[in-house]
Tab-separated table of C-alpha atoms and ligand atoms in Angstrom:
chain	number	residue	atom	x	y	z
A	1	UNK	CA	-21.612	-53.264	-3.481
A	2	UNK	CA	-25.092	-54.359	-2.124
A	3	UNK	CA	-25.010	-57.160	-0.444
A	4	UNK	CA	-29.235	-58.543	-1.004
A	5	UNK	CA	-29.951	-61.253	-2.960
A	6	UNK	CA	-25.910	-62.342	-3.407
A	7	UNK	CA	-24.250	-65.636	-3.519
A	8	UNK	CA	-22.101	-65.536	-0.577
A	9	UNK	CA	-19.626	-67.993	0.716
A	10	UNK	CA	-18.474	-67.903	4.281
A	11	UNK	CA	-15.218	-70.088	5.413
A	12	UNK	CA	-14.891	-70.501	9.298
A	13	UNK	CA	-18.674	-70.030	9.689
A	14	UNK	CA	-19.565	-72.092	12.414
A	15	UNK	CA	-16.476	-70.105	14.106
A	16	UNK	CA	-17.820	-67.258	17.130
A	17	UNK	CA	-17.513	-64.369	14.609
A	18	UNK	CA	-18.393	-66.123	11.650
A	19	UNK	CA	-21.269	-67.539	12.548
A	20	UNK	CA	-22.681	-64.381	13.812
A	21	UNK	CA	-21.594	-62.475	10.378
A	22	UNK	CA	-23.885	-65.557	8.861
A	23	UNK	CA	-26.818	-64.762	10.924
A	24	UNK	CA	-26.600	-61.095	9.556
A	25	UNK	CA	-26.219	-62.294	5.706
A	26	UNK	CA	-28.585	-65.298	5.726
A	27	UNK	CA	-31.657	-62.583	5.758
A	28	UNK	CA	-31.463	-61.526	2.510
A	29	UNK	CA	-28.840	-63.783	0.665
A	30	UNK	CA	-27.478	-67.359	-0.594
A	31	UNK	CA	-25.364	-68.471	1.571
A	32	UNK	CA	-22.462	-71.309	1.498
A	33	UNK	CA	-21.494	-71.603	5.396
A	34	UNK	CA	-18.306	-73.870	5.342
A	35	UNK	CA	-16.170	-75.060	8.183
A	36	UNK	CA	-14.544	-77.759	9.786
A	37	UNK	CA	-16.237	-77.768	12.716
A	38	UNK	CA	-12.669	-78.217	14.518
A	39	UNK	CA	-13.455	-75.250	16.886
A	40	UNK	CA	-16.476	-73.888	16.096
A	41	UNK	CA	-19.224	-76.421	16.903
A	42	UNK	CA	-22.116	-76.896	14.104
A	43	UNK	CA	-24.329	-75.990	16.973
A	44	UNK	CA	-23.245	-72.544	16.038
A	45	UNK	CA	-25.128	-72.830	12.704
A	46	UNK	CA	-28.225	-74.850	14.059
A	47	UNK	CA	-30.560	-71.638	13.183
A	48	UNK	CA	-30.377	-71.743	9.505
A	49	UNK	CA	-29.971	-75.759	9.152
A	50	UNK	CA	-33.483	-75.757	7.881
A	51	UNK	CA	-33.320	-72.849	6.013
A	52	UNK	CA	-33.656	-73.079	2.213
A	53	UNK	CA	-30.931	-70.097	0.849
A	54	UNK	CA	-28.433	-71.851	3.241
A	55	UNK	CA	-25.790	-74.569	2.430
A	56	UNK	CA	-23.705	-75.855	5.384
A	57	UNK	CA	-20.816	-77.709	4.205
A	58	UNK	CA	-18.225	-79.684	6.150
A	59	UNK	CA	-14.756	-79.018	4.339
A	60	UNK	CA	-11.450	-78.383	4.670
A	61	UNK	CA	-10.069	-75.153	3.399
A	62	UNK	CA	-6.761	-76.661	2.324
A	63	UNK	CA	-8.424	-78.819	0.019
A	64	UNK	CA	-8.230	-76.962	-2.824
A	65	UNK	CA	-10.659	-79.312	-5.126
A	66	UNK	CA	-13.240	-79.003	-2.285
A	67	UNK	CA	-12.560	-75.135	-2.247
A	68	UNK	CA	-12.995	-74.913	-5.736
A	69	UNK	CA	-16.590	-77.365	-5.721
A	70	UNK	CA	-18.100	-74.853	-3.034
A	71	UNK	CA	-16.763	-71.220	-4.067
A	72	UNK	CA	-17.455	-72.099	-7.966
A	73	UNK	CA	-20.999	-69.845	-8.416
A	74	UNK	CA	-20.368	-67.595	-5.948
A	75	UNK	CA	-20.065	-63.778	-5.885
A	76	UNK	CA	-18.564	-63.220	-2.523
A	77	UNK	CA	-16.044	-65.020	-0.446
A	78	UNK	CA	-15.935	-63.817	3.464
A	79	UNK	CA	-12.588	-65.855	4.156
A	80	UNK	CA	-12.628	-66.563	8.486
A	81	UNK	CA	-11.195	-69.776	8.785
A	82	UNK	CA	-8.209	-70.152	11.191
A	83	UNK	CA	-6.669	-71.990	13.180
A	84	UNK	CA	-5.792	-70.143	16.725
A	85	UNK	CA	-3.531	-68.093	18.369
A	86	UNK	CA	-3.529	-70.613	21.021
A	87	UNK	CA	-3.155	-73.661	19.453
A	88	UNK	CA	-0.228	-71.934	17.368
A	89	UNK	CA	2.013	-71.943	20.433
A	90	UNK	CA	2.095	-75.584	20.574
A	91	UNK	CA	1.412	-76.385	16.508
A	92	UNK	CA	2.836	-73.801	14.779
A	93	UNK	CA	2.612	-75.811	11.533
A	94	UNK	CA	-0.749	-76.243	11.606
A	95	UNK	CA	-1.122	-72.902	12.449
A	96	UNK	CA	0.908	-72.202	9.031
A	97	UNK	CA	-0.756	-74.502	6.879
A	98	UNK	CA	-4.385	-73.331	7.892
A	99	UNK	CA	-3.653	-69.502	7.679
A	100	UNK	CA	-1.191	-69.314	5.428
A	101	UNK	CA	-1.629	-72.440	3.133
A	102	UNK	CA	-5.206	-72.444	3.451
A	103	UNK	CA	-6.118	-68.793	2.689
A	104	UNK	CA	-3.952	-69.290	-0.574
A	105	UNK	CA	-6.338	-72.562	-1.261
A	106	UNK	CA	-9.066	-70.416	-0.674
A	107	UNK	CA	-8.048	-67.059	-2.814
A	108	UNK	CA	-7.055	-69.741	-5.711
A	109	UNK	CA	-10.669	-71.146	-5.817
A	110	UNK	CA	-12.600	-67.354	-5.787
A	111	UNK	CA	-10.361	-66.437	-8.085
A	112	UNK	CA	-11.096	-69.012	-10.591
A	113	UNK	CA	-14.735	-68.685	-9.677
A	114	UNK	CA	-14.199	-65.015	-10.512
A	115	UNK	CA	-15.857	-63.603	-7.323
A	116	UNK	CA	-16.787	-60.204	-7.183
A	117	UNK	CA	-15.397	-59.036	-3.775
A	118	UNK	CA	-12.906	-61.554	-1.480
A	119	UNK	CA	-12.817	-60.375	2.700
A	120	UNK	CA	-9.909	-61.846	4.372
A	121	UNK	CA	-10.806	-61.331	7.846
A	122	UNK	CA	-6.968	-60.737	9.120
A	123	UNK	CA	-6.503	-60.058	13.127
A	124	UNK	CA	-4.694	-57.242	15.019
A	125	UNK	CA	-1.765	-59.707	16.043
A	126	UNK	CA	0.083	-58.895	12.730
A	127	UNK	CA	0.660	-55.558	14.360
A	128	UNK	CA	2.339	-57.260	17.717
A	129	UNK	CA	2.623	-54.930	19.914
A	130	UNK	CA	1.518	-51.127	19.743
A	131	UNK	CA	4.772	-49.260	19.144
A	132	UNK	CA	2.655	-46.033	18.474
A	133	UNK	CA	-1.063	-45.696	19.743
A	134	UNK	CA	-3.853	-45.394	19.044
A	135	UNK	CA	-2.990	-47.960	15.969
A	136	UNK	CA	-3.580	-46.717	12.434
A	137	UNK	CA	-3.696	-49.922	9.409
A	138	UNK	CA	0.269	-47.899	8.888
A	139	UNK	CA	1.721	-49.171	12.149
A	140	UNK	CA	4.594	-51.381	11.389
A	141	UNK	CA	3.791	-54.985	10.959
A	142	UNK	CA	6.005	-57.128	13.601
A	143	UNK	CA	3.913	-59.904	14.685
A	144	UNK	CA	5.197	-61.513	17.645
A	145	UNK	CA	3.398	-65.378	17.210
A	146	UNK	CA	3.471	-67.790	14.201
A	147	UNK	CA	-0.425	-66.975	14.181
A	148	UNK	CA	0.369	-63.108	13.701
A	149	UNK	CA	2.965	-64.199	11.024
A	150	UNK	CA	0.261	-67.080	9.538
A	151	UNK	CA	-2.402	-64.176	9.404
A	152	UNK	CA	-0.019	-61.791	7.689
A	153	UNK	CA	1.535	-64.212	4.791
A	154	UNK	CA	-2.780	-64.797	4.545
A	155	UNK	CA	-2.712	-60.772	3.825
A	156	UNK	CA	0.032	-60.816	1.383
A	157	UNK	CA	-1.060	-63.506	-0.711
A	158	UNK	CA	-4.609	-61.990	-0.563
A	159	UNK	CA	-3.095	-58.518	-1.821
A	160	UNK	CA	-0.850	-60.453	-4.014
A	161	UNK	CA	-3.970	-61.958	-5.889
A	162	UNK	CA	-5.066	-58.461	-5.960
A	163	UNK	CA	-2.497	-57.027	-7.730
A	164	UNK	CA	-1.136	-60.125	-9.912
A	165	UNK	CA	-4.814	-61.051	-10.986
A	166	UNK	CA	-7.108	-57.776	-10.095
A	167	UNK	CA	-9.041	-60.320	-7.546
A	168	UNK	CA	-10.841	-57.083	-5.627
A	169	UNK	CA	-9.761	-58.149	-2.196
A	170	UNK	CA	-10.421	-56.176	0.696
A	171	UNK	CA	-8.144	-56.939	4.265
A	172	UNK	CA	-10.311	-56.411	7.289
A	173	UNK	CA	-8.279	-56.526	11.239
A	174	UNK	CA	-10.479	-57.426	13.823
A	175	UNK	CA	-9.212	-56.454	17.050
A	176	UNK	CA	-10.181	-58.922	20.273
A	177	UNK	CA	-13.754	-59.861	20.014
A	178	UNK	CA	-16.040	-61.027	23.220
A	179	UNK	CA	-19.291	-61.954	23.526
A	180	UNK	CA	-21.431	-64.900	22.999
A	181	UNK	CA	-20.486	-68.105	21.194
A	182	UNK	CA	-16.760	-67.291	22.250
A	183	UNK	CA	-14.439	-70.197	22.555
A	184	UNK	CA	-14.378	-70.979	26.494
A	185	UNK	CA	-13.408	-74.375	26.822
A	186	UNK	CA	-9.737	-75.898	27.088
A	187	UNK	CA	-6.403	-74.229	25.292
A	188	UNK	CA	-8.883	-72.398	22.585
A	189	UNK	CA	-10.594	-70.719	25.693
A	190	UNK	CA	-9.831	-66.411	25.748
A	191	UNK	CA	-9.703	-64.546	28.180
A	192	UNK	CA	-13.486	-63.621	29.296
A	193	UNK	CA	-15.062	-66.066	29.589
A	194	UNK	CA	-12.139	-68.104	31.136
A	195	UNK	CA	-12.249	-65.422	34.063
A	196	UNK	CA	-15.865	-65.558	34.554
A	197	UNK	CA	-16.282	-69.048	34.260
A	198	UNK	CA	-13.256	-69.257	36.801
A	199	UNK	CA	-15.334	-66.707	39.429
A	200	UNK	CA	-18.582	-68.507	38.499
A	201	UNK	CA	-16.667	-71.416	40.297
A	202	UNK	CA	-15.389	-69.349	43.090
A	203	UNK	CA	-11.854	-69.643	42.020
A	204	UNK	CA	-9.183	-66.587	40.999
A	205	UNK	CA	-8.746	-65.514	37.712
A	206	UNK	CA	-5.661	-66.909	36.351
A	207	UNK	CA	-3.278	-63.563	35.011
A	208	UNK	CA	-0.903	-64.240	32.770
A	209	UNK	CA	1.804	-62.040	33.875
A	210	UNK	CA	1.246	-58.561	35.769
A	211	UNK	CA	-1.703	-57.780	33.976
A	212	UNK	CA	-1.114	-54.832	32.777
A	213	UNK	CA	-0.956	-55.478	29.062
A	214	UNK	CA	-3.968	-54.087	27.233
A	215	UNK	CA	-6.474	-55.246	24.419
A	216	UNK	CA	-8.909	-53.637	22.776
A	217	UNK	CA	-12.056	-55.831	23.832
A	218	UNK	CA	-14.807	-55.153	20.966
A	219	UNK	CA	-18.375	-56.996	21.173
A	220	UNK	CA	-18.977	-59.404	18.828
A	221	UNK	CA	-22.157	-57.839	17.215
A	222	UNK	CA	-19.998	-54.978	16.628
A	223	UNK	CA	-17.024	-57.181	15.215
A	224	UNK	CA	-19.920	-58.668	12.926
A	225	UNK	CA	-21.582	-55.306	11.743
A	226	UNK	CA	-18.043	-54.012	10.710
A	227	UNK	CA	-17.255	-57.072	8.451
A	228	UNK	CA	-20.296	-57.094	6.849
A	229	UNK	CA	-19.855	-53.092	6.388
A	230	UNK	CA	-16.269	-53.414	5.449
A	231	UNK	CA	-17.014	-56.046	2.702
A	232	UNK	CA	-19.920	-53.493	0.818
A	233	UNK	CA	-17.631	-51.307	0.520
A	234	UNK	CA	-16.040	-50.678	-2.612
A	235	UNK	CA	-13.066	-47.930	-1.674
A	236	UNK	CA	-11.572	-51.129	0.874
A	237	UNK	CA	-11.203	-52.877	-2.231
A	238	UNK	CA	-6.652	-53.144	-2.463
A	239	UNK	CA	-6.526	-51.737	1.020
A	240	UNK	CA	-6.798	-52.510	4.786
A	241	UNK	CA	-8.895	-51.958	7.386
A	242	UNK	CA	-9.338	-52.272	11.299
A	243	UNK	CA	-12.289	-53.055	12.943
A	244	UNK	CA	-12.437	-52.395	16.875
A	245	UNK	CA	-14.222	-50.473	20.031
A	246	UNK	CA	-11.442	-48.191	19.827
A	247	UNK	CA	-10.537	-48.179	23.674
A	248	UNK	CA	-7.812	-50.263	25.587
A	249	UNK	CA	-8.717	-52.308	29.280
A	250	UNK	CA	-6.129	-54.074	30.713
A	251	UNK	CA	-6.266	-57.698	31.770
A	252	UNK	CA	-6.277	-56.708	35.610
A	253	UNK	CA	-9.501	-54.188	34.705
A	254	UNK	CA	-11.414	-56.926	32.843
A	255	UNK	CA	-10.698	-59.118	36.073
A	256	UNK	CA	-11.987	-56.593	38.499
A	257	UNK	CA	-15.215	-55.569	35.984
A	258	UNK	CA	-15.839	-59.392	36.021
A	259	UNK	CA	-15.691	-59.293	39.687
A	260	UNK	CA	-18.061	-56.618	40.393
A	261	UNK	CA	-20.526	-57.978	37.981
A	262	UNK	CA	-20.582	-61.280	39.411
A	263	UNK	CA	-20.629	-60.515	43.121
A	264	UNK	CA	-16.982	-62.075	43.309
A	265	UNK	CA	-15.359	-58.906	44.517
A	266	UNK	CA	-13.844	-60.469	47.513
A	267	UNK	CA	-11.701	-63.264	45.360
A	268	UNK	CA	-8.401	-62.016	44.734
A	269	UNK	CA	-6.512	-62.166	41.076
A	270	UNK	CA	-3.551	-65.028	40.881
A	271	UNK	CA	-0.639	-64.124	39.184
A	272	UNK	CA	1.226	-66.500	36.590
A	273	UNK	CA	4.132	-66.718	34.334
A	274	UNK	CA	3.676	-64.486	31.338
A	275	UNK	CA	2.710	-66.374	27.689
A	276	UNK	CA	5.122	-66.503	25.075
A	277	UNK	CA	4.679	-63.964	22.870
A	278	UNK	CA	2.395	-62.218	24.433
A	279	UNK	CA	1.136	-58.641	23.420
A	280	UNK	CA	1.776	-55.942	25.584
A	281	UNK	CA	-0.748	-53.238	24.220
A	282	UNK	CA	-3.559	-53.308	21.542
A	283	UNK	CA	-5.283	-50.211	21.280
A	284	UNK	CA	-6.425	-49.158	17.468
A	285	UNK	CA	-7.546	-46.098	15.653
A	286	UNK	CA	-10.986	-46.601	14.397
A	287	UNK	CA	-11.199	-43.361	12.033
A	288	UNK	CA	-11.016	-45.365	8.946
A	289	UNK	CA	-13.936	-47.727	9.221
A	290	UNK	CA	-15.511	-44.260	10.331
A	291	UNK	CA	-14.697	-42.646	7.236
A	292	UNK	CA	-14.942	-45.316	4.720
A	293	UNK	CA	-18.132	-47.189	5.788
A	294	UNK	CA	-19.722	-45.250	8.801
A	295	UNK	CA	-18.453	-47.990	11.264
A	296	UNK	CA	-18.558	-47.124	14.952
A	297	UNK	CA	-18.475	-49.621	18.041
A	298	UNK	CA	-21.523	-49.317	19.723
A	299	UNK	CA	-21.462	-51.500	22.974
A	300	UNK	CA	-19.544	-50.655	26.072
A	301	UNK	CA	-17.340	-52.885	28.006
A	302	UNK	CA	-19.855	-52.750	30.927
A	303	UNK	CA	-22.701	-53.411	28.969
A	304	UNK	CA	-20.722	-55.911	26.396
A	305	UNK	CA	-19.514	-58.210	29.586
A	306	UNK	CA	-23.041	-58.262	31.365
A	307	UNK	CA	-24.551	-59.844	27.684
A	308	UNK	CA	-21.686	-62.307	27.738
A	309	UNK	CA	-22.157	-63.162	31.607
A	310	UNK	CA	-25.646	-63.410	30.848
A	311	UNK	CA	-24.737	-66.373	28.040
A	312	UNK	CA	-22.171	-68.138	29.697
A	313	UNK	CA	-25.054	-68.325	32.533
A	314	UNK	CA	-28.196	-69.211	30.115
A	315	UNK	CA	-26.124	-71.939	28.098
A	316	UNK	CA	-24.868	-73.652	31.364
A	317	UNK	CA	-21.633	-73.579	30.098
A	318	UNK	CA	-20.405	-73.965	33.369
A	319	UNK	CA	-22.071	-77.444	34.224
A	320	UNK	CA	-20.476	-78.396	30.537
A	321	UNK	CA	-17.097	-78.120	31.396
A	322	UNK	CA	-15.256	-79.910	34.213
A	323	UNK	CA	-13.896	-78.269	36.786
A	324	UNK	CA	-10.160	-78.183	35.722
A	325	UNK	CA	-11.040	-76.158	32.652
A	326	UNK	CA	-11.756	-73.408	34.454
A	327	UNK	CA	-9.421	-73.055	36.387
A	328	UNK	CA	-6.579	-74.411	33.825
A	329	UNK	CA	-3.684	-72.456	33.693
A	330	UNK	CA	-2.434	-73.972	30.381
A	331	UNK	CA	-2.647	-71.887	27.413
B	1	LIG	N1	-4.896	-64.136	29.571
B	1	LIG	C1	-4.768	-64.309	30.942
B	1	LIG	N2	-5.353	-65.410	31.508
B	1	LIG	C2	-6.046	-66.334	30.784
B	1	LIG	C3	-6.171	-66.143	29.387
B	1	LIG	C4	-5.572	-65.031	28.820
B	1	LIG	O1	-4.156	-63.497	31.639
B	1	LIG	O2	-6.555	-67.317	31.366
B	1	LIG	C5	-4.290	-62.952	28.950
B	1	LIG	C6	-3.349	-63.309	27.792
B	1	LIG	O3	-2.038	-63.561	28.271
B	1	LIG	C7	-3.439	-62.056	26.942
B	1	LIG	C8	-4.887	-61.568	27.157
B	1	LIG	O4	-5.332	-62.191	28.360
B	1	LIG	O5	-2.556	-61.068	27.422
B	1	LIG	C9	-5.824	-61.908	26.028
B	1	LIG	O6	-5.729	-63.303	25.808
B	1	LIG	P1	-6.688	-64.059	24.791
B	1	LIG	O7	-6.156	-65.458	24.683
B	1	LIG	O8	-8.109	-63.888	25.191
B	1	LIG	O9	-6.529	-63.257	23.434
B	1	LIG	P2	-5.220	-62.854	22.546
B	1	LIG	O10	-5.155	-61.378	22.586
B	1	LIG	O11	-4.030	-63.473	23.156
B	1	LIG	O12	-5.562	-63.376	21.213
């Protein structure tokens, strides 16, 4: 489908990728941007507060009546609301009642609106860890968090809808996105931009464990570009796809890249307990997105890192956040 001149509702848009998927729809399109501004700050959204094809609603997805008020009209729902790995280690009900509970709030209202096309935006923790690599959308399922588990009963019921009602659903897995607007601050923090903000300070990265477990770091402008790809496309509709750089770094390697880009080669990494449930290796086949939509990641991790350095550094973040943050070993 073509996705000008559409009626497009966005859940979790003042989130870091959501907002950035708005900023790429709100040029040609109606937009309802909805969120609860629990993690992502408004301030995300403050470029199209003004602008006349853009709603910005404060809601909560697990209201259904609200869900129903904003998605009636529309033609396209981009579902990104979450709540966080993170924050699922210490509230895993939450965690269930955002991702699981909400999404099902959410599908309920587009499909009584009757939308034309419904993205859950998924992650790559439903996978857990790579048992075969790279990872194809067939790799066994075996999330390893309540968040992986919360963002696969999300994928079920939005297939479910699919197949029970013929809502045209399409599952998109992004894996780890970086880059600017990225949650830095307290237990919703990830990984980049805790370790530069922790050598920006002259203090050691903080490793959870030996390092050595891998991600598949993709730039957010690349995230965005595949999610607004993935959604025009009408072969994803019933099926899955993943959305990544399609290369693996290890946590030590992103510490030492950070390093060298910040002059901070001479501070040395400190080593801490591992976190529950944490992934060993994310590394995932790309071909799909290739094939289906013409998606390729197109910004390196050297290149990727230097943007984000470069925004942690033009916001001030640094001088925003006390000191302990930073350096906060708490997850
Ligand atoms: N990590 C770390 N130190 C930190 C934050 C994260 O070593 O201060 C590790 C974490 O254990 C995981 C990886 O970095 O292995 C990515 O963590 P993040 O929270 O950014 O993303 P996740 O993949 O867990 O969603």
């Amino acid at each position: 489908m073509n996705l000008t001149g559409r009626k497009i509702v966005i859940t979790g848009a003042s989130g870091f990728i959501g907002s950035h998927v708005a900023d790429r729809l709100a040029v040609d399109n109606e937009l309802v941007l909805i969120d609860d501004f629990s993690i992502g700050p408004r301030e995300n959204l403050a470029q199209h507060e003004d602008a006349p094809n853009v709603r910005i609603e404060e809601a909560d997805i697990t209201d259904h009546g609200q869900m129903r008020e904003l998605i009636g009209g529309a033609e396209v729902v981009i579902h990104m609301a979450i709540s966080c790995l993170r924050t699922s280690l210490n509230s895993p009900l939450l965690s269930h009642d955002i991702n699981a509970g909400g999404t099902l709030s959410v599908l309920m209202a587009a499909h009584e609106a009757g939308v034309e096309r419904f993205s859950y935006v998924s992650s790559s923790e439903i996978y857990g860890t790579a048992q075969t690599v790279p990872m194809s959308e067939t790799h066994p399922l075996a999330p390893t968090t309540v968040y992986g588990a919360s963002k696969l009963a999300g994928e079920l019921y939005a297939f479910a809808y699919w197949r029970t009602y013929g809502l045209p659903v399409s599952v998109i897995r992004p894996f780890n996105t970086y880059g600017p607007r990225e949650p830095y601050a307290g237990a919703r923090a990830e990984v980049i931009p805790r370790f530069a903000l922790q050598l920006d300070a002259g203090r050691s990265p903080v490793v959870y464990g030996d390092g050595s477990q891998t991600r598949d770091f993709t730039y957010v402008s690349d995230t965005a570009d595949g999610i607004v790809a993935a959604t025009a496309c009408d072969e994803l509709v019933g099926d899955v796809v993943n959305i990544a750089h399609g290369r693996e770094a290890s946590i030590n390697r992103i510490a030492e890249l950070l390093g060298t880009l910040m002059n901070r080669q001479e501070i040395a990494i400190t080593y801490t307990d591992p976190r529950p449930g944490d992934v060993d290796r994310h590394f995932a086949d790309t071909e799909k997105a290739k094939r289906l939509f013409g998606f390729e990641a197109l910004t390196g991790l050297d290149t990727g890192l230097a943007k984000t350095v470069d925004w942690l550094r033009e916001a001030h973040i640094a001088d925003r956040i006390d000191e302990d943050a930073a350096g906060s070993p708490n997850w």
